[in-house]
Tab-separated table of C-alpha atoms in Angstrom:
chain	number	residue	atom	x	y	z
A	1	MET	CA	81.485	64.153	163.069
A	2	LYS	CA	78.397	65.030	160.921
A	3	LYS	CA	79.503	68.668	160.782
A	4	ILE	CA	83.189	67.672	159.775
A	5	LEU	CA	81.807	65.302	157.010
A	6	GLY	CA	79.499	68.185	155.773
A	7	PHE	CA	82.306	70.437	155.871
A	8	SER	CA	84.613	68.378	154.070
A	9	PHE	CA	81.739	67.600	151.505
A	10	ILE	CA	81.487	71.323	151.004
A	11	LEU	CA	84.907	71.991	150.547
A	12	LEU	CA	85.222	68.952	147.835
A	13	ILE	CA	82.431	70.442	146.007
A	14	GLY	CA	84.102	73.847	146.014
A	15	LEU	CA	87.475	72.703	144.768
A	16	PHE	CA	85.524	70.619	142.129
A	17	LEU	CA	83.798	73.963	140.651
A	18	VAL	CA	87.375	75.666	141.097
A	19	GLY	CA	88.744	72.884	138.854
A	20	CYS	CA	86.015	73.148	136.738
A	21	LYS	CA	86.109	77.025	136.431
A	22	LYS	CA	89.851	76.458	135.838
A	23	ASP	CA	89.539	73.953	132.991
A	24	GLU	CA	86.961	76.372	131.402
A	25	THR	CA	90.077	78.863	130.779
A	26	LYS	CA	91.837	76.226	128.871
A	27	THR	CA	89.594	77.554	125.796
A	28	ILE	CA	91.190	80.660	123.602
A	29	LYS	CA	88.324	82.408	122.034
A	30	VAL	CA	89.652	84.686	119.146
A	31	GLY	CA	87.932	86.977	117.070
A	32	ILE	CA	88.544	87.398	113.422
A	33	SER	CA	86.760	89.421	110.582
A	34	PHE	CA	88.543	88.533	107.423
A	35	GLN	CA	91.216	86.085	106.008
A	36	PRO	CA	93.570	84.893	106.440
A	37	MET	CA	93.204	84.939	109.839
A	38	ARG	CA	91.194	81.893	110.216
A	39	ASP	CA	93.935	79.766	108.185
A	40	ILE	CA	96.544	80.935	110.354
A	41	LEU	CA	94.997	79.949	113.691
A	42	GLU	CA	93.826	76.721	111.993
A	43	LEU	CA	97.521	76.444	111.246
A	44	ILE	CA	98.575	76.559	114.866
A	45	SER	CA	95.500	75.024	116.575
A	46	ASP	CA	97.561	71.679	117.000
A	47	ASP	CA	100.174	73.500	118.612
A	48	LEU	CA	97.990	75.098	121.071
A	49	LYS	CA	96.138	71.810	121.673
A	50	ASN	CA	99.626	70.502	122.530
A	51	GLU	CA	99.852	72.934	125.062
A	52	GLY	CA	96.758	72.119	126.728
A	53	TYR	CA	94.455	74.732	125.002
A	54	LYS	CA	91.537	74.393	122.810
A	55	LEU	CA	91.092	77.127	120.311
A	56	GLU	CA	87.872	78.802	119.124
A	57	ILE	CA	87.279	81.153	116.374
A	58	VAL	CA	84.848	83.787	116.703
A	59	GLU	CA	84.183	85.115	113.232
A	60	GLN	CA	82.069	88.883	113.251
A	61	ALA	CA	82.088	92.415	112.183
A	62	LEU	CA	84.962	94.603	113.001
A	63	GLU	CA	83.274	96.718	115.409
A	64	VAL	CA	81.396	93.667	117.069
A	65	ASN	CA	84.683	91.965	117.366
A	66	ASN	CA	86.140	94.869	119.488
A	67	ILE	CA	82.934	95.167	121.732
A	68	ALA	CA	82.955	91.289	122.304
A	69	LEU	CA	86.419	91.762	123.669
A	70	LYS	CA	86.000	94.685	125.631
A	71	ASP	CA	82.874	92.599	127.474
A	72	ASN	CA	85.260	89.743	127.979
A	73	GLU	CA	83.201	87.714	125.244
A	74	ILE	CA	86.796	86.745	123.619
A	75	ASP	CA	89.991	86.739	124.836
A	76	ALA	CA	91.745	88.434	121.608
A	77	ASN	CA	91.077	89.276	118.328
A	78	MET	CA	93.131	89.736	115.149
A	79	ILE	CA	91.096	92.347	113.059
A	80	GLN	CA	93.174	95.601	113.118
A	81	HIS	CA	96.151	97.785	112.996
A	82	GLN	CA	97.029	100.444	115.802
A	83	TYR	CA	95.449	103.452	114.275
A	84	TYR	CA	92.096	101.644	113.925
A	85	LEU	CA	92.244	100.561	117.529
A	86	ASN	CA	93.143	104.025	118.634
A	87	LEU	CA	89.993	105.360	116.967
A	88	PHE	CA	87.900	102.844	118.853
A	89	ASN	CA	89.229	103.217	122.080
A	90	SER	CA	88.727	106.933	121.673
A	91	ALA	CA	85.032	106.578	120.881
A	92	HIS	CA	84.456	103.690	123.403
A	93	ASN	CA	86.541	105.122	126.271
A	94	THR	CA	88.208	101.408	126.363
A	95	ASN	CA	91.955	100.585	126.455
A	96	LEU	CA	92.417	97.359	124.261
A	97	VAL	CA	95.964	96.968	123.491
A	98	VAL	CA	98.176	95.599	120.482
A	99	VAL	CA	100.193	92.638	122.008
A	100	GLN	CA	101.686	91.140	118.679
A	101	ASN	CA	102.186	92.464	115.267
A	102	ILE	CA	101.051	89.761	112.592
A	103	TYR	CA	101.619	91.209	109.099
A	104	HIS	CA	101.770	94.216	106.846
A	105	ALA	CA	99.182	94.440	104.272
A	106	ILE	CA	100.561	96.114	101.250
A	107	TYR	CA	98.959	99.130	100.266
A	108	ALA	CA	99.391	100.693	96.846
A	109	LEU	CA	98.419	103.377	94.303
A	110	TYR	CA	96.990	101.528	91.234
A	111	SER	CA	96.728	102.747	87.600
A	112	LYS	CA	95.433	101.456	84.418
A	113	ASP	CA	97.076	103.980	82.339
A	114	TYR	CA	100.301	105.316	83.615
A	115	LYS	CA	103.814	103.532	84.379
A	116	ASN	CA	105.138	106.155	86.861
A	117	ILE	CA	103.889	108.843	89.222
A	118	ASP	CA	105.288	111.643	86.531
A	119	GLU	CA	102.958	110.516	83.963
A	120	ILE	CA	99.863	111.148	86.036
A	121	PRO	CA	98.143	114.440	84.527
A	122	ASN	CA	97.267	117.626	86.528
A	123	GLY	CA	93.651	117.440	87.725
A	124	SER	CA	93.494	113.622	87.939
A	125	ASN	CA	90.708	112.041	90.154
A	126	ILE	CA	92.119	109.263	92.409
A	127	THR	CA	89.598	106.815	94.263
A	128	LEU	CA	90.378	106.535	97.742
A	129	PRO	CA	88.629	104.070	100.631
A	130	ASP	CA	86.133	106.031	102.397
A	131	ASP	CA	86.665	104.858	105.994
A	132	ALA	CA	88.495	107.203	108.412
A	133	SER	CA	91.755	105.164	108.820
A	134	ASN	CA	92.305	104.095	105.205
A	135	THR	CA	91.465	107.414	103.920
A	136	SER	CA	94.316	108.585	106.127
A	137	ARG	CA	96.787	105.911	105.332
A	138	ALA	CA	95.688	106.431	101.370
A	139	LEU	CA	96.826	110.180	101.876
A	140	TYR	CA	100.032	109.561	103.509
A	141	LEU	CA	100.855	107.215	100.855
A	142	LEU	CA	100.140	109.725	98.254
A	143	GLY	CA	102.536	112.098	100.310
A	144	GLN	CA	105.387	109.374	100.305
A	145	ALA	CA	105.087	109.345	96.633
A	146	ASN	CA	105.714	113.338	96.651
A	147	LEU	CA	102.089	114.183	95.223
A	148	LEU	CA	100.957	115.743	98.434
A	149	THR	CA	102.492	117.659	101.468
A	150	PHE	CA	100.008	118.398	104.698
A	151	LYS	CA	99.685	121.241	107.068
A	152	ASP	CA	101.912	121.287	110.215
A	153	ASN	CA	103.772	118.128	109.084
A	154	LYS	CA	100.601	115.867	109.851
A	155	LYS	CA	101.272	112.040	109.219
A	156	VAL	CA	97.877	110.545	111.006
A	157	ASN	CA	94.214	111.007	111.057
A	158	LEU	CA	94.821	112.864	107.659
A	159	THR	CA	91.776	114.226	105.878
A	160	THR	CA	91.539	116.278	102.416
A	161	ASP	CA	91.442	119.325	104.599
A	162	ASP	CA	95.030	118.569	105.956
A	163	ILE	CA	96.526	118.783	102.246
A	164	LEU	CA	98.859	121.788	102.107
A	165	GLU	CA	100.309	121.335	98.651
A	166	ASN	CA	98.877	119.092	95.754
A	167	LYS	CA	101.176	119.340	93.038
A	168	LYS	CA	99.184	118.135	90.458
A	169	ASN	CA	95.850	119.485	91.543
A	170	LEU	CA	94.601	116.082	92.122
A	171	THR	CA	90.842	115.428	93.269
A	172	PHE	CA	89.392	112.843	95.531
A	173	ASN	CA	85.852	112.763	94.200
A	174	GLU	CA	85.228	109.038	94.371
A	175	MET	CA	85.568	108.046	97.897
A	176	VAL	CA	84.053	104.556	98.395
A	177	PRO	CA	83.911	101.130	100.846
A	178	LEU	CA	86.774	99.281	100.467
A	179	THR	CA	84.717	96.545	99.004
A	180	SER	CA	83.646	98.509	96.142
A	181	ILE	CA	86.993	100.201	95.354
A	182	ALA	CA	88.011	97.684	92.783
A	183	GLN	CA	84.834	98.180	90.679
A	184	LYS	CA	85.181	101.854	90.987
A	185	TYR	CA	88.884	101.792	89.808
A	186	ASN	CA	87.643	100.303	86.377
A	187	GLU	CA	86.102	103.766	86.078
A	188	THR	CA	88.429	106.057	87.531
A	189	ARG	CA	91.481	103.982	86.560
A	190	LEU	CA	93.519	105.272	89.461
A	191	ALA	CA	93.107	104.076	92.891
A	192	VAL	CA	94.669	103.464	96.436
A	193	MET	CA	93.755	100.075	97.514
A	194	TYR	CA	94.986	96.682	99.036
A	195	PRO	CA	95.670	93.703	96.854
A	196	THR	CA	93.031	91.441	98.487
A	197	TYR	CA	90.409	93.960	97.199
A	198	ALA	CA	92.224	94.018	93.767
A	199	ARG	CA	91.971	90.489	93.266
A	200	SER	CA	89.012	90.542	91.483
A	201	LEU	CA	90.708	92.737	88.733
A	202	ASN	CA	92.765	89.555	88.043
A	203	LEU	CA	95.934	91.388	88.125
A	204	VAL	CA	99.313	89.408	88.428
A	205	GLY	CA	101.941	90.027	91.109
A	206	ASP	CA	102.578	93.747	91.271
A	207	ALA	CA	100.966	94.698	87.884
A	208	GLU	CA	99.168	98.076	87.651
A	209	ARG	CA	100.964	99.123	91.226
A	210	LEU	CA	102.286	102.584	90.505
A	211	PHE	CA	103.521	103.145	93.954
A	212	VAL	CA	103.725	100.723	97.121
A	213	GLU	CA	103.439	102.110	100.440
A	214	LYS	CA	107.059	102.196	102.163
A	215	GLN	CA	107.671	100.819	105.496
A	216	ASP	CA	108.452	103.903	108.205
A	217	ASP	CA	107.718	104.692	111.697
A	218	VAL	CA	104.245	105.596	110.770
A	219	THR	CA	103.364	102.803	108.485
A	220	LYS	CA	104.816	100.308	111.037
A	221	ASP	CA	101.768	100.894	113.059
A	222	TYR	CA	99.492	99.862	110.251
A	223	ALA	CA	100.263	95.986	110.780
A	224	ILE	CA	97.492	93.865	111.393
A	225	SER	CA	97.815	92.511	115.271
A	226	LEU	CA	96.745	90.360	117.995
A	227	VAL	CA	94.856	92.700	120.296
A	228	ALA	CA	93.669	91.997	123.708
A	229	ARG	CA	92.494	93.800	126.838
A	230	GLU	CA	94.996	95.406	129.128
A	231	ASN	CA	93.897	93.120	132.278
A	232	ASN	CA	94.706	89.895	130.046
A	233	LYS	CA	97.515	90.940	127.728
A	234	ASP	CA	100.294	89.198	129.852
A	235	SER	CA	98.111	86.037	130.382
A	236	GLU	CA	99.516	82.580	130.096
A	237	LYS	CA	96.976	81.807	127.134
A	238	LEU	CA	98.082	84.885	125.408
A	239	GLU	CA	101.637	84.148	125.807
A	240	ILE	CA	101.187	80.914	124.593
A	241	LEU	CA	99.160	82.178	121.504
A	242	LYS	CA	101.820	84.764	120.572
A	243	LYS	CA	104.174	82.249	120.608
A	244	TYR	CA	102.869	80.254	117.896
A	245	LEU	CA	101.644	83.424	115.939
A	246	ARG	CA	105.227	84.458	115.390
A	247	SER	CA	106.434	80.935	114.742
A	248	ASP	CA	108.532	80.105	111.253
A	249	GLU	CA	105.324	78.204	110.200
A	250	VAL	CA	103.282	81.262	110.292
A	251	ARG	CA	105.916	83.368	108.481
A	252	THR	CA	106.518	80.766	106.071
A	253	TYR	CA	102.516	80.758	105.250
A	254	LEU	CA	102.391	84.756	105.247
A	255	ILE	CA	105.337	84.486	102.504
A	256	ASN	CA	104.108	81.438	100.334
A	257	GLU	CA	100.384	81.790	100.532
A	258	TYR	CA	99.629	85.380	101.193
A	259	GLY	CA	102.740	86.978	99.888
A	260	TYR	CA	100.676	88.842	97.137
A	261	ALA	CA	99.107	90.943	99.816
A	262	SER	CA	101.374	91.039	102.800
A	263	THR	CA	104.656	90.899	104.360
A	264	PRO	CA	105.251	89.198	107.864
A	265	ALA	CA	105.537	92.100	110.822
A	266	PHE	CA	107.350	89.518	113.087
């Protein structure tokens, strides 16, 4: 009888521990690195709570965020587009995957002096972001504007070495971090940047946007997205998170509160 009672006690403790472990999985940990991701997540936190899940927002740097996801420290992150993710996966031999597109960030060529592309003088210097994914995106945008063509019709992972034809002999001598690009734009007066970084210039609406990136088969994969691991992408908690991230509530927020810098990608 004592053996039976002892076994029953051990079984009961085991079931209790299993139950505790299951309850712990009711927390959804999502990594972010910039706005408006915190606002979006806080917007749907009550919806997740009603589904039985507690939301935990973890804010950290881009690469740290992906490493945390790789190491199972968080369930997902909302920090990047497919091309940035490809670079990370290649560099770290990982297989993180996009599970839900959230928004397309507006990307544009800005000018303080010109009203259309044709007015840009030969030999003009255009400031570009200095990181690989945004340099490539900026060069592709200039290709969309018919200012550049590229060797072998290359479209992604572009560098200035890939330029085949440069009709106006443009130069790109001022490549700087995204956080410095608005300041540098005041000097060079031509730059490719995001409205979020142009905000410090106190521009209104689409003021000084000379050419805005067009949506096509290449640029659609620049959508900032929810990213997870291959082994948890189809989990219940991520299915529920995806459900609310693509809700009308989030779409309305993006249009009304972040429309100056983005368009919904769902």
